[in-house]
Amino acid sequence: MYRFIDYKFIAMKEIVTISTIEHLTHDVLRIIAQKPAELSYNPGQAADVSINKVGWEEELRPFTFTSLPTDDHIEFNIKTYPSHKGVTNELLSLHTGDALILHGVFGDIAYKGEGVFIAGGAGVTPFVAIFKQLEVDNKIGGNKLIFANKTKADIIREDEFKKLLGNNFINVLSDENIEGYEHGYISAEIIKKQIDEHTTYYYLCGPPPMMDAAEKHLHSLGIKDDVIIKEAF
Ligand SMILES: Cc1cc2nc3c(=O)[nH]c(=O)nc-3n(C[C@H](O)[C@H](O)[C@H](O)COP(=O)(O)OP(=O)(O)OC[C@H]3O[C@@H](n4cnc5c(N)ncnc54)[C@H](O)[C@@H]3O)c2cc1C
């Protein structure tokens, strides 16, 4: 394992055996694997990952740890795209005992203080780890999560977030109109309703179009870039 300059990027090549691979939603896999002894990361960080299978070893894709650095295993929650015929499709054919290769740890999202977390789809994964850490530290406080998905069936770890955040967990569904869930896309109005005296930071993660729209909404509410912490998926 090689450490470069500072904590921002740690390069390595570690083969890790999968202990559990299962569906978390209809198209999201939860993969639990062995944790390399020297691995270190912060909640919110990702790793470049490939599959330890002939022809796939050099196909690196970034995935975020949904486990905590103190766990004795690593976990990823991965949305699969069969139509891309890429790495996430190939993951669908893996079983317990198959292996992944971890190539490096990186990522810009880290918890700085209370605020509103805004996620789209699999963009929630850095927040899974951050919220797990906040729960362990007893610091959930007034943090809020606004989570955008197409349908209820797409919501990753809904029960867990509901239990942890209660009314501070706001779901926005674009393709379904269900009581208790916002309908449409994340808007300035939806965000504004969640801003209170505890809101110092805004955490954004999701696909680029959703990120662009959310950032515009934040700017329209007078939120400055220095309190926006983001990563595009
Ligand atoms: C820092 C970071 C962390 C991330 N963490 C996670 C995470 O924890 N969980 C998660 O689910 N995702 C995460 N992602 C997103 C994840 O990396 C991508 O979804 C993943 O790389 C897709 O890999 P793939 O090989 O299946 O498809 P791709 O690499 O997107 O596509 C493979 C090939 O398919 C073709 N293709 C591309 N788009 C399409 C399309 N729309 N239709 C048809 N063909 C297409 C292209 O030829 C492409 O080369 C993260 C991304 C970043 C940047």
PDB file of N, CA and C in Angstrom, residues 56 61 79-90:
ATOM      1  N   TRP A  56     -11.730  -8.201 -16.167  1.00  0.00           N
ATOM      2  CA  TRP A  56     -12.401  -7.138 -15.399  1.00  0.00           C
ATOM      3  C   TRP A  56     -11.481  -6.458 -14.379  1.00  0.00           C
ATOM      4  N   ARG A  61     -14.119   1.336 -11.116  1.00  0.00           N
ATOM      5  CA  ARG A  61     -15.273   2.235 -10.930  1.00  0.00           C
ATOM      6  C   ARG A  61     -15.293   2.697  -9.475  1.00  0.00           C
ATOM      7  N   LYS A  79     -25.850   0.646  -7.132  1.00  0.00           N
ATOM      8  CA  LYS A  79     -26.941   0.613  -8.104  1.00  0.00           C
ATOM      9  C   LYS A  79     -26.426  -0.020  -9.389  1.00  0.00           C
ATOM     10  N   THR A  80     -27.189  -0.971  -9.910  1.00  0.00           N
ATOM     11  CA  THR A  80     -26.719  -1.719 -11.078  1.00  0.00           C
ATOM     12  C   THR A  80     -27.385  -1.217 -12.357  1.00  0.00           C
ATOM     13  N   TYR A  81     -26.602  -1.189 -13.423  1.00  0.00           N
ATOM     14  CA  TYR A  81     -27.091  -0.724 -14.731  1.00  0.00           C
ATOM     15  C   TYR A  81     -26.841  -1.819 -15.762  1.00  0.00           C
ATOM     16  N   PRO A  82     -27.735  -2.815 -15.864  1.00  0.00           N
ATOM     17  CA  PRO A  82     -27.518  -3.904 -16.832  1.00  0.00           C
ATOM     18  C   PRO A  82     -27.316  -3.395 -18.264  1.00  0.00           C
ATOM     19  N   SER A  83     -28.001  -2.292 -18.636  1.00  0.00           N
ATOM     20  CA  SER A  83     -27.908  -1.817 -20.027  1.00  0.00           C
ATOM     21  C   SER A  83     -26.519  -1.273 -20.367  1.00  0.00           C
ATOM     22  N   HIS A  84     -25.734  -0.877 -19.367  1.00  0.00           N
ATOM     23  CA  HIS A  84     -24.377  -0.370 -19.643  1.00  0.00           C
ATOM     24  C   HIS A  84     -23.409  -1.512 -19.984  1.00  0.00           C
ATOM     25  N   LYS A  85     -23.798  -2.746 -19.639  1.00  0.00           N
ATOM     26  CA  LYS A  85     -22.934  -3.925 -19.831  1.00  0.00           C
ATOM     27  C   LYS A  85     -21.543  -3.672 -19.241  1.00  0.00           C
ATOM     28  N   GLY A  86     -21.506  -2.910 -18.151  1.00  0.00           N
ATOM     29  CA  GLY A  86     -20.239  -2.564 -17.511  1.00  0.00           C
ATOM     30  C   GLY A  86     -20.065  -3.295 -16.198  1.00  0.00           C
ATOM     31  N   VAL A  87     -19.338  -2.638 -15.284  1.00  0.00           N
ATOM     32  CA  VAL A  87     -18.970  -3.281 -14.022  1.00  0.00           C
ATOM     33  C   VAL A  87     -20.191  -3.599 -13.151  1.00  0.00           C
ATOM     34  N   THR A  88     -21.131  -2.650 -13.069  1.00  0.00           N
ATOM     35  CA  THR A  88     -22.263  -2.906 -12.156  1.00  0.00           C
ATOM     36  C   THR A  88     -23.123  -4.066 -12.667  1.00  0.00           C
ATOM     37  N   ASN A  89     -23.187  -4.241 -13.982  1.00  0.00           N
ATOM     38  CA  ASN A  89     -23.901  -5.403 -14.534  1.00  0.00           C
ATOM     39  C   ASN A  89     -23.169  -6.691 -14.170  1.00  0.00           C
ATOM     40  N   GLU A  90     -21.843  -6.652 -14.265  1.00  0.00           N
ATOM     41  CA  GLU A  90     -21.043  -7.846 -13.960  1.00  0.00           C
ATOM     42  C   GLU A  90     -21.154  -8.229 -12.484  1.00  0.00           C
TER      43      GLU A  90
END
